[in-house]
PDB file of C-alpha atoms (C1' of nucleotides) in Angstrom:
ATOM      1  CA  MET A   1       0.000   0.000   0.000  1.00 88.00           C
ATOM      2  CA  LEU A   2       1.238   3.433  -0.955  1.00 95.00           C
ATOM      3  CA  THR A   3       1.907   5.891   1.850  1.00 97.00           C
ATOM      4  CA  VAL A   4       0.732   9.476   1.773  1.00 97.00           C
ATOM      5  CA  PRO A   5       3.721  11.789   2.280  1.00 96.00           C
ATOM      6  CA  GLU A   6       3.512  14.638   4.802  1.00 95.00           C
ATOM      7  CA  ASP A   7       3.047  17.195   2.071  1.00 94.00           C
ATOM      8  CA  GLY A   8       0.079  15.285   0.721  1.00 95.00           C
ATOM      9  CA  PHE A   9       1.604  14.820  -2.723  1.00 95.00           C
ATOM     10  CA  ALA A  10       2.099  18.562  -3.052  1.00 92.00           C
ATOM     11  CA  PHE A  11       5.631  17.783  -4.108  1.00 91.00           C
ATOM     12  CA  CYS A  12       5.006  15.061  -6.639  1.00 93.00           C
ATOM     13  CA  PRO A  13       7.615  14.191  -9.259  1.00 93.00           C
ATOM     14  CA  VAL A  14       5.051  12.250 -11.247  1.00 94.00           C
ATOM     15  CA  ARG A  15       2.904  15.339 -11.548  1.00 93.00           C
ATOM     16  CA  ASP A  16       5.913  17.267 -12.768  1.00 91.00           C
ATOM     17  CA  VAL A  17       6.578  14.787 -15.546  1.00 93.00           C
ATOM     18  CA  LEU A  18       2.940  14.673 -16.486  1.00 95.00           C
ATOM     19  CA  ASP A  19       2.813  18.438 -16.618  1.00 93.00           C
ATOM     20  CA  ARG A  20       5.767  18.326 -18.945  1.00 93.00           C
ATOM     21  CA  VAL A  21       4.632  15.638 -21.383  1.00 95.00           C
ATOM     22  CA  GLY A  22       0.912  15.785 -20.743  1.00 96.00           C
ATOM     23  CA  ASP A  23       0.291  18.637 -23.123  1.00 97.00           C
ATOM     24  CA  LYS A  24      -0.852  18.130 -26.656  1.00 97.00           C
ATOM     25  CA  TRP A  25       2.459  17.923 -28.509  1.00 98.00           C
ATOM     26  CA  SER A  26       5.475  17.306 -26.255  1.00 98.00           C
ATOM     27  CA  LEU A  27       5.208  13.546 -26.272  1.00 98.00           C
ATOM     28  CA  LEU A  28       4.943  13.412 -30.050  1.00 98.00           C
ATOM     29  CA  ALA A  29       7.946  15.654 -30.445  1.00 98.00           C
ATOM     30  CA  ILE A  30       9.920  13.408 -28.104  1.00 98.00           C
ATOM     31  CA  LEU A  31       8.809  10.289 -29.936  1.00 98.00           C
ATOM     32  CA  TYR A  32       9.858  11.618 -33.312  1.00 98.00           C
ATOM     33  CA  LEU A  33      13.133  12.965 -32.003  1.00 98.00           C
ATOM     34  CA  GLY A  34      13.684   9.552 -30.467  1.00 98.00           C
ATOM     35  CA  SER A  35      13.347   7.957 -33.868  1.00 98.00           C
ATOM     36  CA  ALA A  36      16.141   9.930 -35.544  1.00 98.00           C
ATOM     37  CA  GLU A  37      19.565  11.276 -34.728  1.00 97.00           C
ATOM     38  CA  GLN A  38      18.348  14.811 -35.201  1.00 98.00           C
ATOM     39  CA  LEU A  39      15.602  16.599 -37.072  1.00 98.00           C
ATOM     40  CA  ARG A  40      15.180  20.040 -38.538  1.00 98.00           C
ATOM     41  CA  PHE A  41      12.277  22.279 -37.627  1.00 98.00           C
ATOM     42  CA  ASN A  42      10.298  21.622 -40.782  1.00 98.00           C
ATOM     43  CA  GLU A  43      11.055  17.925 -40.718  1.00 98.00           C
ATOM     44  CA  LEU A  44       9.430  17.753 -37.322  1.00 98.00           C
ATOM     45  CA  ARG A  45       6.624  19.904 -38.605  1.00 98.00           C
ATOM     46  CA  LYS A  46       5.942  17.485 -41.450  1.00 97.00           C
ATOM     47  CA  ASN A  47       6.176  14.465 -39.190  1.00 97.00           C
ATOM     48  CA  ILE A  48       3.913  15.650 -36.411  1.00 98.00           C
ATOM     49  CA  ALA A  49       0.547  15.548 -38.099  1.00 97.00           C
ATOM     50  CA  GLY A  50      -1.556  18.600 -37.468  1.00 97.00           C
ATOM     51  CA  ILE A  51       0.837  20.646 -35.400  1.00 98.00           C
ATOM     52  CA  SER A  52       0.923  24.360 -36.080  1.00 98.00           C
ATOM     53  CA  GLN A  53       4.128  26.263 -36.536  1.00 98.00           C
ATOM     54  CA  ARG A  54       3.473  28.187 -33.374  1.00 98.00           C
ATOM     55  CA  MET A  55       2.883  25.112 -31.244  1.00 98.00           C
ATOM     56  CA  LEU A  56       5.950  23.380 -32.591  1.00 98.00           C
ATOM     57  CA  THR A  57       8.033  26.390 -31.601  1.00 98.00           C
ATOM     58  CA  VAL A  58       6.432  26.640 -28.185  1.00 98.00           C
ATOM     59  CA  THR A  59       6.796  22.927 -27.559  1.00 98.00           C
ATOM     60  CA  LEU A  60      10.426  22.759 -28.616  1.00 98.00           C
ATOM     61  CA  ARG A  61      11.307  25.824 -26.573  1.00 98.00           C
ATOM     62  CA  SER A  62       9.912  24.391 -23.394  1.00 97.00           C
ATOM     63  CA  LEU A  63      11.498  20.998 -23.972  1.00 98.00           C
ATOM     64  CA  GLU A  64      14.748  22.798 -24.579  1.00 98.00           C
ATOM     65  CA  SER A  65      14.456  24.857 -21.426  1.00 96.00           C
ATOM     66  CA  ASP A  66      14.085  21.649 -19.434  1.00 96.00           C
ATOM     67  CA  GLY A  67      17.197  20.231 -20.996  1.00 97.00           C
ATOM     68  CA  LEU A  68      15.295  17.467 -22.764  1.00 98.00           C
ATOM     69  CA  VAL A  69      16.009  18.663 -26.277  1.00 98.00           C
ATOM     70  CA  ALA A  70      19.106  20.319 -27.693  1.00 98.00           C
ATOM     71  CA  ARG A  71      18.812  23.001 -30.329  1.00 98.00           C
ATOM     72  CA  THR A  72      21.663  23.629 -32.709  1.00 98.00           C
ATOM     73  CA  VAL A  73      21.716  26.608 -35.018  1.00 97.00           C
ATOM     74  CA  TYR A  74      24.009  26.533 -38.043  1.00 97.00           C
ATOM     75  CA  ALA A  75      25.206  29.873 -39.304  1.00 94.00           C
ATOM     76  CA  GLU A  76      23.999  29.303 -42.822  1.00 93.00           C
ATOM     77  CA  VAL A  77      21.590  31.014 -45.080  1.00 90.00           C
ATOM     78  CA  PRO A  78      18.902  29.940 -45.325  1.00 93.00           C
ATOM     79  CA  PRO A  79      19.082  29.056 -41.645  1.00 96.00           C
ATOM     80  CA  ARG A  80      19.340  25.472 -40.545  1.00 98.00           C
ATOM     81  CA  VAL A  81      18.305  24.486 -37.041  1.00 98.00           C
ATOM     82  CA  GLU A  82      18.529  20.940 -35.785  1.00 98.00           C
ATOM     83  CA  TYR A  83      16.905  19.392 -32.766  1.00 98.00           C
ATOM     84  CA  GLN A  84      17.867  16.242 -30.941  1.00 98.00           C
ATOM     85  CA  LEU A  85      17.087  14.543 -27.693  1.00 98.00           C
ATOM     86  CA  THR A  86      19.587  15.099 -24.935  1.00 98.00           C
ATOM     87  CA  ASP A  87      20.575  12.144 -22.769  1.00 98.00           C
ATOM     88  CA  ARG A  88      18.003  13.342 -20.301  1.00 98.00           C
ATOM     89  CA  GLY A  89      15.383  13.485 -23.005  1.00 98.00           C
ATOM     90  CA  GLN A  90      16.354   9.995 -24.099  1.00 98.00           C
ATOM     91  CA  GLY A  91      15.902   8.814 -20.540  1.00 97.00           C
ATOM     92  CA  LEU A  92      12.476  10.366 -20.333  1.00 97.00           C
ATOM     93  CA  LEU A  93      11.545   8.713 -23.607  1.00 97.00           C
ATOM     94  CA  GLU A  94      12.489   5.333 -22.232  1.00 96.00           C
ATOM     95  CA  ALA A  95      10.608   5.877 -18.998  1.00 95.00           C
ATOM     96  CA  VAL A  96       7.579   6.928 -20.952  1.00 95.00           C
ATOM     97  CA  LEU A  97       7.815   3.957 -23.298  1.00 95.00           C
ATOM     98  CA  HIS A  98       7.753   1.752 -20.257  1.00 93.00           C
ATOM     99  CA  LEU A  99       4.478   3.325 -19.286  1.00 94.00           C
ATOM    100  CA  GLY A 100       3.450   2.727 -22.879  1.00 93.00           C
ATOM    101  CA  GLN A 101       3.967  -0.966 -22.348  1.00 95.00           C
ATOM    102  CA  TRP A 102       1.327  -1.030 -19.659  1.00 96.00           C
ATOM    103  CA  ALA A 103      -0.874   1.190 -21.799  1.00 95.00           C
ATOM    104  CA  LYS A 104      -0.598  -1.062 -24.803  1.00 95.00           C
ATOM    105  CA  GLU A 105      -1.748  -4.031 -22.784  1.00 96.00           C
ATOM    106  CA  HIS A 106      -4.684  -2.327 -21.146  1.00 96.00           C
ATOM    107  CA  ALA A 107      -5.845   0.207 -23.704  1.00 92.00           C
ATOM    108  CA  PRO A 108      -8.378  -2.170 -25.308  1.00 92.00           C
ATOM    109  CA  ALA A 109     -10.044  -2.978 -21.994  1.00 95.00           C
ATOM    110  CA  ILE A 110     -10.138   0.683 -21.037  1.00 94.00           C
ATOM    111  CA  LEU A 111     -11.611   1.715 -24.344  1.00 90.00           C
ATOM    112  CA  GLN A 112     -14.205  -1.000 -24.062  1.00 92.00           C
ATOM    113  CA  ALA A 113     -15.133   0.035 -20.531  1.00 94.00           C
ATOM    114  CA  ARG A 114     -15.455   3.598 -21.706  1.00 92.00           C
ATOM    115  CA  GLN A 115     -17.766   2.616 -24.536  1.00 88.00           C
ATOM    116  CA  GLN A 116     -20.053   0.693 -22.230  1.00 88.00           C
ATOM    117  CA  ALA A 117     -20.163   3.620 -19.860  1.00 87.00           C
ATOM    118  CA  LEU A 118     -21.294   5.791 -22.741  1.00 78.00           C
ATOM    119  CA  ALA A 119     -24.234   3.593 -23.637  1.00 72.00           C
ATOM    120  CA  PRO A 120     -25.891   2.661 -20.358  1.00 59.00           C
ATOM    121  CA  THR A 121     -29.207   0.864 -20.493  1.00 55.00           C
ATOM    122  CA  LYS A 122     -30.661   3.453 -18.234  1.00 45.00           C
ATOM    123  CA  PRO A 123     -29.337   6.510 -16.428  1.00 47.00           C
ATOM    124  CA  ARG A 124     -27.739   5.709 -13.126  1.00 52.00           C
ATOM    125  CA  SER A 125     -29.394   6.562  -9.860  1.00 49.00           C
ATOM    126  CA  VAL A 126     -28.212   6.398  -6.297  1.00 47.00           C
ATOM    127  CA  ASN A 127     -30.153   3.158  -6.005  1.00 41.00           C
ATOM    128  CA  ASP A 128     -27.947   1.240  -8.404  1.00 46.00           C
ATOM    129  CA  LEU A 129     -25.854  -0.856  -6.067  1.00 38.00           C
ATOM    130  CA  GLY A 130     -23.016  -2.367  -7.953  1.00 36.00           C
TER     131      GLY A 130
ATOM    132  CA  MET B   1      16.562   3.746 -31.926  1.00 88.00           C
ATOM    133  CA  LEU B   2      12.812   3.978 -31.865  1.00 95.00           C
ATOM    134  CA  THR B   3      10.966   3.227 -35.099  1.00 97.00           C
ATOM    135  CA  VAL B   4       8.170   5.408 -36.404  1.00 97.00           C
ATOM    136  CA  PRO B   5       5.079   3.250 -36.974  1.00 96.00           C
ATOM    137  CA  GLU B   6       3.147   3.493 -40.240  1.00 95.00           C
ATOM    138  CA  ASP B   7       0.426   5.554 -38.615  1.00 94.00           C
ATOM    139  CA  GLY B   8       2.989   8.055 -37.386  1.00 95.00           C
ATOM    140  CA  PHE B   9       2.045   7.611 -33.735  1.00 95.00           C
ATOM    141  CA  ALA B  10      -1.588   8.395 -34.528  1.00 93.00           C
ATOM    142  CA  PHE B  11      -2.460   5.292 -32.537  1.00 91.00           C
ATOM    143  CA  CYS B  12      -0.361   5.815 -29.462  1.00 93.00           C
ATOM    144  CA  PRO B  13      -1.134   4.026 -26.198  1.00 93.00           C
ATOM    145  CA  VAL B  14       1.148   6.374 -24.299  1.00 94.00           C
ATOM    146  CA  ARG B  15      -0.917   9.324 -25.471  1.00 94.00           C
ATOM    147  CA  ASP B  16      -4.051   7.565 -24.276  1.00 92.00           C
ATOM    148  CA  VAL B  17      -2.651   7.112 -20.780  1.00 93.00           C
ATOM    149  CA  LEU B  18      -1.384  10.647 -20.668  1.00 95.00           C
ATOM    150  CA  ASP B  19      -4.765  11.922 -21.765  1.00 93.00           C
ATOM    151  CA  ARG B  20      -6.267   9.965 -18.915  1.00 93.00           C
ATOM    152  CA  VAL B  21      -3.954  10.960 -16.072  1.00 95.00           C
ATOM    153  CA  GLY B  22      -2.541  14.138 -17.563  1.00 96.00           C
ATOM    154  CA  ASP B  23      -5.378  16.328 -16.393  1.00 97.00           C
ATOM    155  CA  LYS B  24      -5.235  18.327 -13.230  1.00 97.00           C
ATOM    156  CA  TRP B  25      -6.708  15.874 -10.720  1.00 98.00           C
ATOM    157  CA  SER B  26      -6.818  12.268 -11.925  1.00 98.00           C
ATOM    158  CA  LEU B  27      -3.330  11.377 -10.795  1.00 98.00           C
ATOM    159  CA  LEU B  28      -3.904  12.789  -7.316  1.00 98.00           C
ATOM    160  CA  ALA B  29      -7.148  10.886  -6.981  1.00 98.00           C
ATOM    161  CA  ILE B  30      -5.390   7.693  -8.008  1.00 98.00           C
ATOM    162  CA  LEU B  31      -2.535   8.338  -5.588  1.00 98.00           C
ATOM    163  CA  TYR B  32      -4.856   8.870  -2.628  1.00 98.00           C
ATOM    164  CA  LEU B  33      -7.019   5.923  -3.534  1.00 98.00           C
ATOM    165  CA  GLY B  34      -3.843   3.896  -3.778  1.00 98.00           C
ATOM    166  CA  SER B  35      -2.994   4.814  -0.210  1.00 98.00           C
ATOM    167  CA  ALA B  36      -6.174   3.436   1.348  1.00 98.00           C
ATOM    168  CA  GLU B  37      -8.518   0.518   0.949  1.00 97.00           C
ATOM    169  CA  GLN B  38     -11.330   2.820  -0.007  1.00 98.00           C
ATOM    170  CA  LEU B  39     -12.307   6.416   0.561  1.00 98.00           C
ATOM    171  CA  ARG B  40     -15.549   8.319   0.746  1.00 98.00           C
ATOM    172  CA  PHE B  41     -16.282  11.308  -1.424  1.00 98.00           C
ATOM    173  CA  ASN B  42     -15.613  13.897   1.241  1.00 98.00           C
ATOM    174  CA  GLU B  43     -12.568  12.086   2.509  1.00 98.00           C
ATOM    175  CA  LEU B  44     -11.065  12.404  -0.937  1.00 98.00           C
ATOM    176  CA  ARG B  45     -12.202  15.992  -1.073  1.00 98.00           C
ATOM    177  CA  LYS B  46     -10.386  16.786   2.150  1.00 97.00           C
ATOM    178  CA  ASN B  47      -7.270  14.940   1.069  1.00 97.00           C
ATOM    179  CA  ILE B  48      -6.892  16.435  -2.374  1.00 98.00           C
ATOM    180  CA  ALA B  49      -5.880  19.970  -1.567  1.00 96.00           C
ATOM    181  CA  GLY B  50      -7.688  22.576  -3.598  1.00 96.00           C
ATOM    182  CA  ILE B  51     -10.023  20.375  -5.586  1.00 98.00           C
ATOM    183  CA  SER B  52     -13.542  21.642  -6.080  1.00 97.00           C
ATOM    184  CA  GLN B  53     -16.551  19.482  -5.529  1.00 98.00           C
ATOM    185  CA  ARG B  54     -17.375  19.635  -9.172  1.00 98.00           C
ATOM    186  CA  MET B  55     -13.934  18.543 -10.328  1.00 98.00           C
ATOM    187  CA  LEU B  56     -13.821  15.689  -7.864  1.00 98.00           C
ATOM    188  CA  THR B  57     -17.092  14.417  -9.238  1.00 98.00           C
ATOM    189  CA  VAL B  58     -16.006  14.829 -12.834  1.00 98.00           C
ATOM    190  CA  THR B  59     -12.653  13.186 -12.177  1.00 98.00           C
ATOM    191  CA  LEU B  60     -14.099  10.225 -10.323  1.00 98.00           C
ATOM    192  CA  ARG B  61     -16.761   9.709 -12.966  1.00 97.00           C
ATOM    193  CA  SER B  62     -14.265   9.514 -15.772  1.00 97.00           C
ATOM    194  CA  LEU B  63     -11.939   7.240 -13.827  1.00 98.00           C
ATOM    195  CA  GLU B  64     -14.906   5.059 -13.109  1.00 98.00           C
ATOM    196  CA  SER B  65     -15.987   4.948 -16.730  1.00 96.00           C
ATOM    197  CA  ASP B  66     -12.537   3.673 -17.654  1.00 96.00           C
ATOM    198  CA  GLY B  67     -12.757   0.932 -15.066  1.00 97.00           C
ATOM    199  CA  LEU B  68      -9.941   2.374 -12.992  1.00 98.00           C
ATOM    200  CA  VAL B  69     -12.025   3.225  -9.977  1.00 98.00           C
ATOM    201  CA  ALA B  70     -14.993   1.390  -8.491  1.00 98.00           C
ATOM    202  CA  ARG B  71     -17.855   3.329  -6.966  1.00 98.00           C
ATOM    203  CA  THR B  72     -19.997   1.722  -4.310  1.00 98.00           C
ATOM    204  CA  VAL B  73     -23.177   3.310  -3.084  1.00 98.00           C
ATOM    205  CA  TYR B  74     -24.620   2.212   0.248  1.00 97.00           C
ATOM    206  CA  ALA B  75     -28.360   2.542   0.654  1.00 94.00           C
ATOM    207  CA  GLU B  76     -28.137   4.579   3.798  1.00 93.00           C
ATOM    208  CA  VAL B  77     -29.255   7.971   4.852  1.00 91.00           C
ATOM    209  CA  PRO B  78     -27.310  10.142   4.802  1.00 93.00           C
ATOM    210  CA  PRO B  79     -25.804   8.515   1.718  1.00 96.00           C
ATOM    211  CA  ARG B  80     -22.421   6.871   1.836  1.00 98.00           C
ATOM    212  CA  VAL B  81     -20.402   6.391  -1.324  1.00 98.00           C
ATOM    213  CA  GLU B  82     -17.047   4.714  -1.337  1.00 98.00           C
ATOM    214  CA  TYR B  83     -14.402   4.735  -4.009  1.00 98.00           C
ATOM    215  CA  GLN B  84     -11.552   2.345  -4.494  1.00 98.00           C
ATOM    216  CA  LEU B  85      -9.023   1.467  -7.139  1.00 98.00           C
ATOM    217  CA  THR B  86      -9.884  -1.506  -9.298  1.00 98.00           C
ATOM    218  CA  ASP B  87      -7.146  -3.978 -10.155  1.00 98.00           C
ATOM    219  CA  ARG B  88      -6.714  -2.074 -13.383  1.00 98.00           C
ATOM    220  CA  GLY B  89      -6.420   1.177 -11.512  1.00 98.00           C
ATOM    221  CA  GLN B  90      -3.891  -0.398  -9.204  1.00 98.00           C
ATOM    222  CA  GLY B  91      -1.900  -1.490 -12.240  1.00 97.00           C
ATOM    223  CA  LEU B  92      -1.944   1.995 -13.652  1.00 97.00           C
ATOM    224  CA  LEU B  93      -0.806   3.363 -10.321  1.00 97.00           C
ATOM    225  CA  GLU B  94       2.179   1.061 -10.321  1.00 96.00           C
ATOM    226  CA  ALA B  95       3.084   1.894 -13.899  1.00 95.00           C
ATOM    227  CA  VAL B  96       2.870   5.553 -13.074  1.00 95.00           C
ATOM    228  CA  LEU B  97       4.954   5.187  -9.926  1.00 95.00           C
ATOM    229  CA  HIS B  98       7.616   3.600 -12.070  1.00 93.00           C
ATOM    230  CA  LEU B  99       7.641   6.738 -14.169  1.00 94.00           C
ATOM    231  CA  GLY B 100       7.792   8.594 -10.889  1.00 93.00           C
ATOM    232  CA  GLN B 101      11.040   6.845 -10.111  1.00 95.00           C
ATOM    233  CA  TRP B 102      12.662   8.402 -13.142  1.00 96.00           C
ATOM    234  CA  ALA B 103      11.011  11.698 -12.339  1.00 95.00           C
ATOM    235  CA  LYS B 104      12.288  11.713  -8.780  1.00 95.00           C
ATOM    236  CA  GLU B 105      15.836  11.220  -9.945  1.00 96.00           C
ATOM    237  CA  HIS B 106      15.750  13.881 -12.628  1.00 96.00           C
ATOM    238  CA  ALA B 107      13.352  16.467 -11.314  1.00 92.00           C
ATOM    239  CA  PRO B 108      16.068  18.533  -9.623  1.00 92.00           C
ATOM    240  CA  ALA B 109      18.170  18.769 -12.779  1.00 95.00           C
ATOM    241  CA  ILE B 110      15.123  19.655 -14.851  1.00 94.00           C
ATOM    242  CA  LEU B 111      14.002  22.329 -12.430  1.00 91.00           C
ATOM    243  CA  GLN B 112      17.486  23.762 -12.391  1.00 92.00           C
ATOM    244  CA  ALA B 113      17.694  23.809 -16.178  1.00 94.00           C
ATOM    245  CA  ARG B 114      14.339  25.533 -16.282  1.00 92.00           C
ATOM    246  CA  GLN B 115      15.468  28.213 -13.860  1.00 88.00           C
ATOM    247  CA  GLN B 116      18.567  28.963 -15.863  1.00 88.00           C
ATOM    248  CA  ALA B 117      16.506  29.196 -19.005  1.00 87.00           C
ATOM    249  CA  LEU B 118      14.329  31.762 -17.288  1.00 78.00           C
ATOM    250  CA  ALA B 119      17.225  34.014 -16.378  1.00 72.00           C
ATOM    251  CA  PRO B 120      19.399  34.229 -19.466  1.00 60.00           C
ATOM    252  CA  THR B 121      22.204  36.776 -19.507  1.00 55.00           C
ATOM    253  CA  LYS B 122      20.825  38.190 -22.694  1.00 45.00           C
ATOM    254  CA  PRO B 123      17.990  37.263 -25.026  1.00 47.00           C
ATOM    255  CA  ARG B 124      18.916  34.591 -27.496  1.00 52.00           C
ATOM    256  CA  SER B 125      19.416  35.347 -31.151  1.00 49.00           C
ATOM    257  CA  VAL B 126      19.964  33.120 -34.128  1.00 47.00           C
ATOM    258  CA  ASN B 127      23.651  33.899 -33.762  1.00 41.00           C
ATOM    259  CA  ASP B 128      24.076  32.141 -30.467  1.00 45.00           C
ATOM    260  CA  LEU B 129      25.742  28.912 -31.452  1.00 39.00           C
ATOM    261  CA  GLY B 130      25.542  26.632 -28.455  1.00 37.00           C
TER     262      GLY B 130
ATOM    263  C1'  DC C   1     -23.414  13.338   2.399  1.00 67.37           C
ATOM    264  C1'  DA C   2     -22.765  13.366  -2.201  1.00 67.37           C
ATOM    265  C1'  DG C   3     -23.805  15.124  -5.672  1.00 67.37           C
ATOM    266  C1'  DA C   4     -26.180  18.074 -10.123  1.00 67.37           C
ATOM    267  C1'  DA C   5     -26.751  22.452 -12.631  1.00 67.37           C
ATOM    268  C1'  DT C   6     -25.398  26.779 -13.998  1.00 67.37           C
ATOM    269  C1'  DC C   7     -22.447  30.432 -14.866  1.00 67.37           C
ATOM    270  C1'  DC C   8     -18.023  32.400 -15.440  1.00 67.37           C
ATOM    271  C1'  DT C   9     -12.795  32.784 -15.709  1.00 67.37           C
ATOM    272  C1'  DT C  10      -8.636  31.160 -17.426  1.00 67.37           C
ATOM    273  C1'  DA C  11      -5.546  28.214 -20.018  1.00 67.37           C
ATOM    274  C1'  DT C  12      -4.524  25.975 -24.247  1.00 67.37           C
ATOM    275  C1'  DG C  13      -4.020  25.876 -28.761  1.00 67.37           C
ATOM    276  C1'  DG C  14      -5.150  27.324 -33.855  1.00 67.37           C
ATOM    277  C1'  DA C  15      -5.030  30.798 -37.846  1.00 67.37           C
ATOM    278  C1'  DT C  16      -2.926  34.258 -40.001  1.00 67.37           C
ATOM    279  C1'  DA C  17       0.382  37.656 -41.256  1.00 67.37           C
ATOM    280  C1'  DC C  18       4.948  39.206 -41.037  1.00 67.37           C
ATOM    281  C1'  DT C  19      10.445  38.782 -40.745  1.00 67.37           C
ATOM    282  C1'  DG C  20      15.815  38.023 -40.334  1.00 67.37           C
TER     283       DG C  20
ATOM    284  C1'  DC D   1      13.985  28.136 -43.397  1.00 67.37           C
ATOM    285  C1'  DA D   2      12.735  28.971 -39.026  1.00 67.37           C
ATOM    286  C1'  DG D   3      10.821  31.438 -36.693  1.00 67.37           C
ATOM    287  C1'  DT D   4       7.593  36.045 -34.060  1.00 67.37           C
ATOM    288  C1'  DA D   5       3.602  38.522 -33.101  1.00 67.37           C
ATOM    289  C1'  DT D   6      -1.391  38.978 -32.869  1.00 67.37           C
ATOM    290  C1'  DC D   7      -5.697  37.738 -32.537  1.00 67.37           C
ATOM    291  C1'  DC D   8      -9.285  34.406 -31.794  1.00 67.37           C
ATOM    292  C1'  DA D   9     -11.888  29.874 -30.659  1.00 67.37           C
ATOM    293  C1'  DT D  10     -12.411  26.255 -27.642  1.00 67.37           C
ATOM    294  C1'  DA D  11     -11.646  23.547 -23.586  1.00 67.37           C
ATOM    295  C1'  DA D  12     -10.631  22.940 -18.821  1.00 67.37           C
ATOM    296  C1'  DG D  13     -11.600  24.106 -14.531  1.00 67.37           C
ATOM    297  C1'  DG D  14     -13.512  27.213 -10.473  1.00 67.37           C
ATOM    298  C1'  DA D  15     -17.494  29.402  -7.761  1.00 67.37           C
ATOM    299  C1'  DT D  16     -21.932  29.267  -6.456  1.00 67.37           C
ATOM    300  C1'  DT D  17     -26.435  27.574  -5.740  1.00 67.37           C
ATOM    301  C1'  DC D  18     -29.625  23.909  -5.175  1.00 67.37           C
ATOM    302  C1'  DT D  19     -31.286  18.917  -3.910  1.00 67.37           C
ATOM    303  C1'  DG D  20     -32.519  13.714  -2.868  1.00 67.37           C
TER     304       DG D  20
END
DNA sequence: CAGAATCCTTATGGATACTG
DNA sequence: CAGTATCCATAAGGATTCTG
């Protein structure tokens, strides 16, 4: 059984990670960067289906500021900027893929449960016991 | 090196989990439920600092609909409703605590990197080469 | 006690236009 | 090419009131 810390989970590393990769695009960026040595801005943009230019910038900047992604600017014209996972980013990717293992195994059951919850025979009342 | 699937991560179990526990309260609810056999609505409400009644309801309902939390109503007056993790919820908790292990080890470095990014000596230009 | 309903604020992200 | 800067739509969540 898990024990509640004195701070009542106010300091919670898990929450921190989730806040970092729980947004709409960070995980995808990490996944794609994890599948190549390095990628240019527009390569990422093409890969990550549906992402806007703005959100790709915002996402990369915040990953960079956490030391998860390294940004390298080449003094060329037209400019070339390459992104790659840092070791720390690589570590996060692996930790997250581990979670993905659990997810992969249980996603079907969860999805099924969710579907059944959506189509109840009748609306639930306080009298439904189990 | 990670391989990009044909669907380009469109079907991504990790994303599904993150969408489930990446919101503001789900993780905390799971953590507290993981630290007790079962908890009543207002016990959870007291434990989870800052949560509103509405959000506790919403959070519990969606966890329940995914089969992660079981809700038991006792036909008493005043009503008593108890929540507990299902086996599936327990599994998710463990998977997430594993991620927490990584987080715990790297949170300090990440926070530090973030601080330094916030206080740069001068604003960055395209000429700053690493 | 354990909520449901309503209203309202804020946070997140998209669209578009412009630039070194 | 790789961004910035604005503006705008939607979604997430908070506050309040009411009820079986």
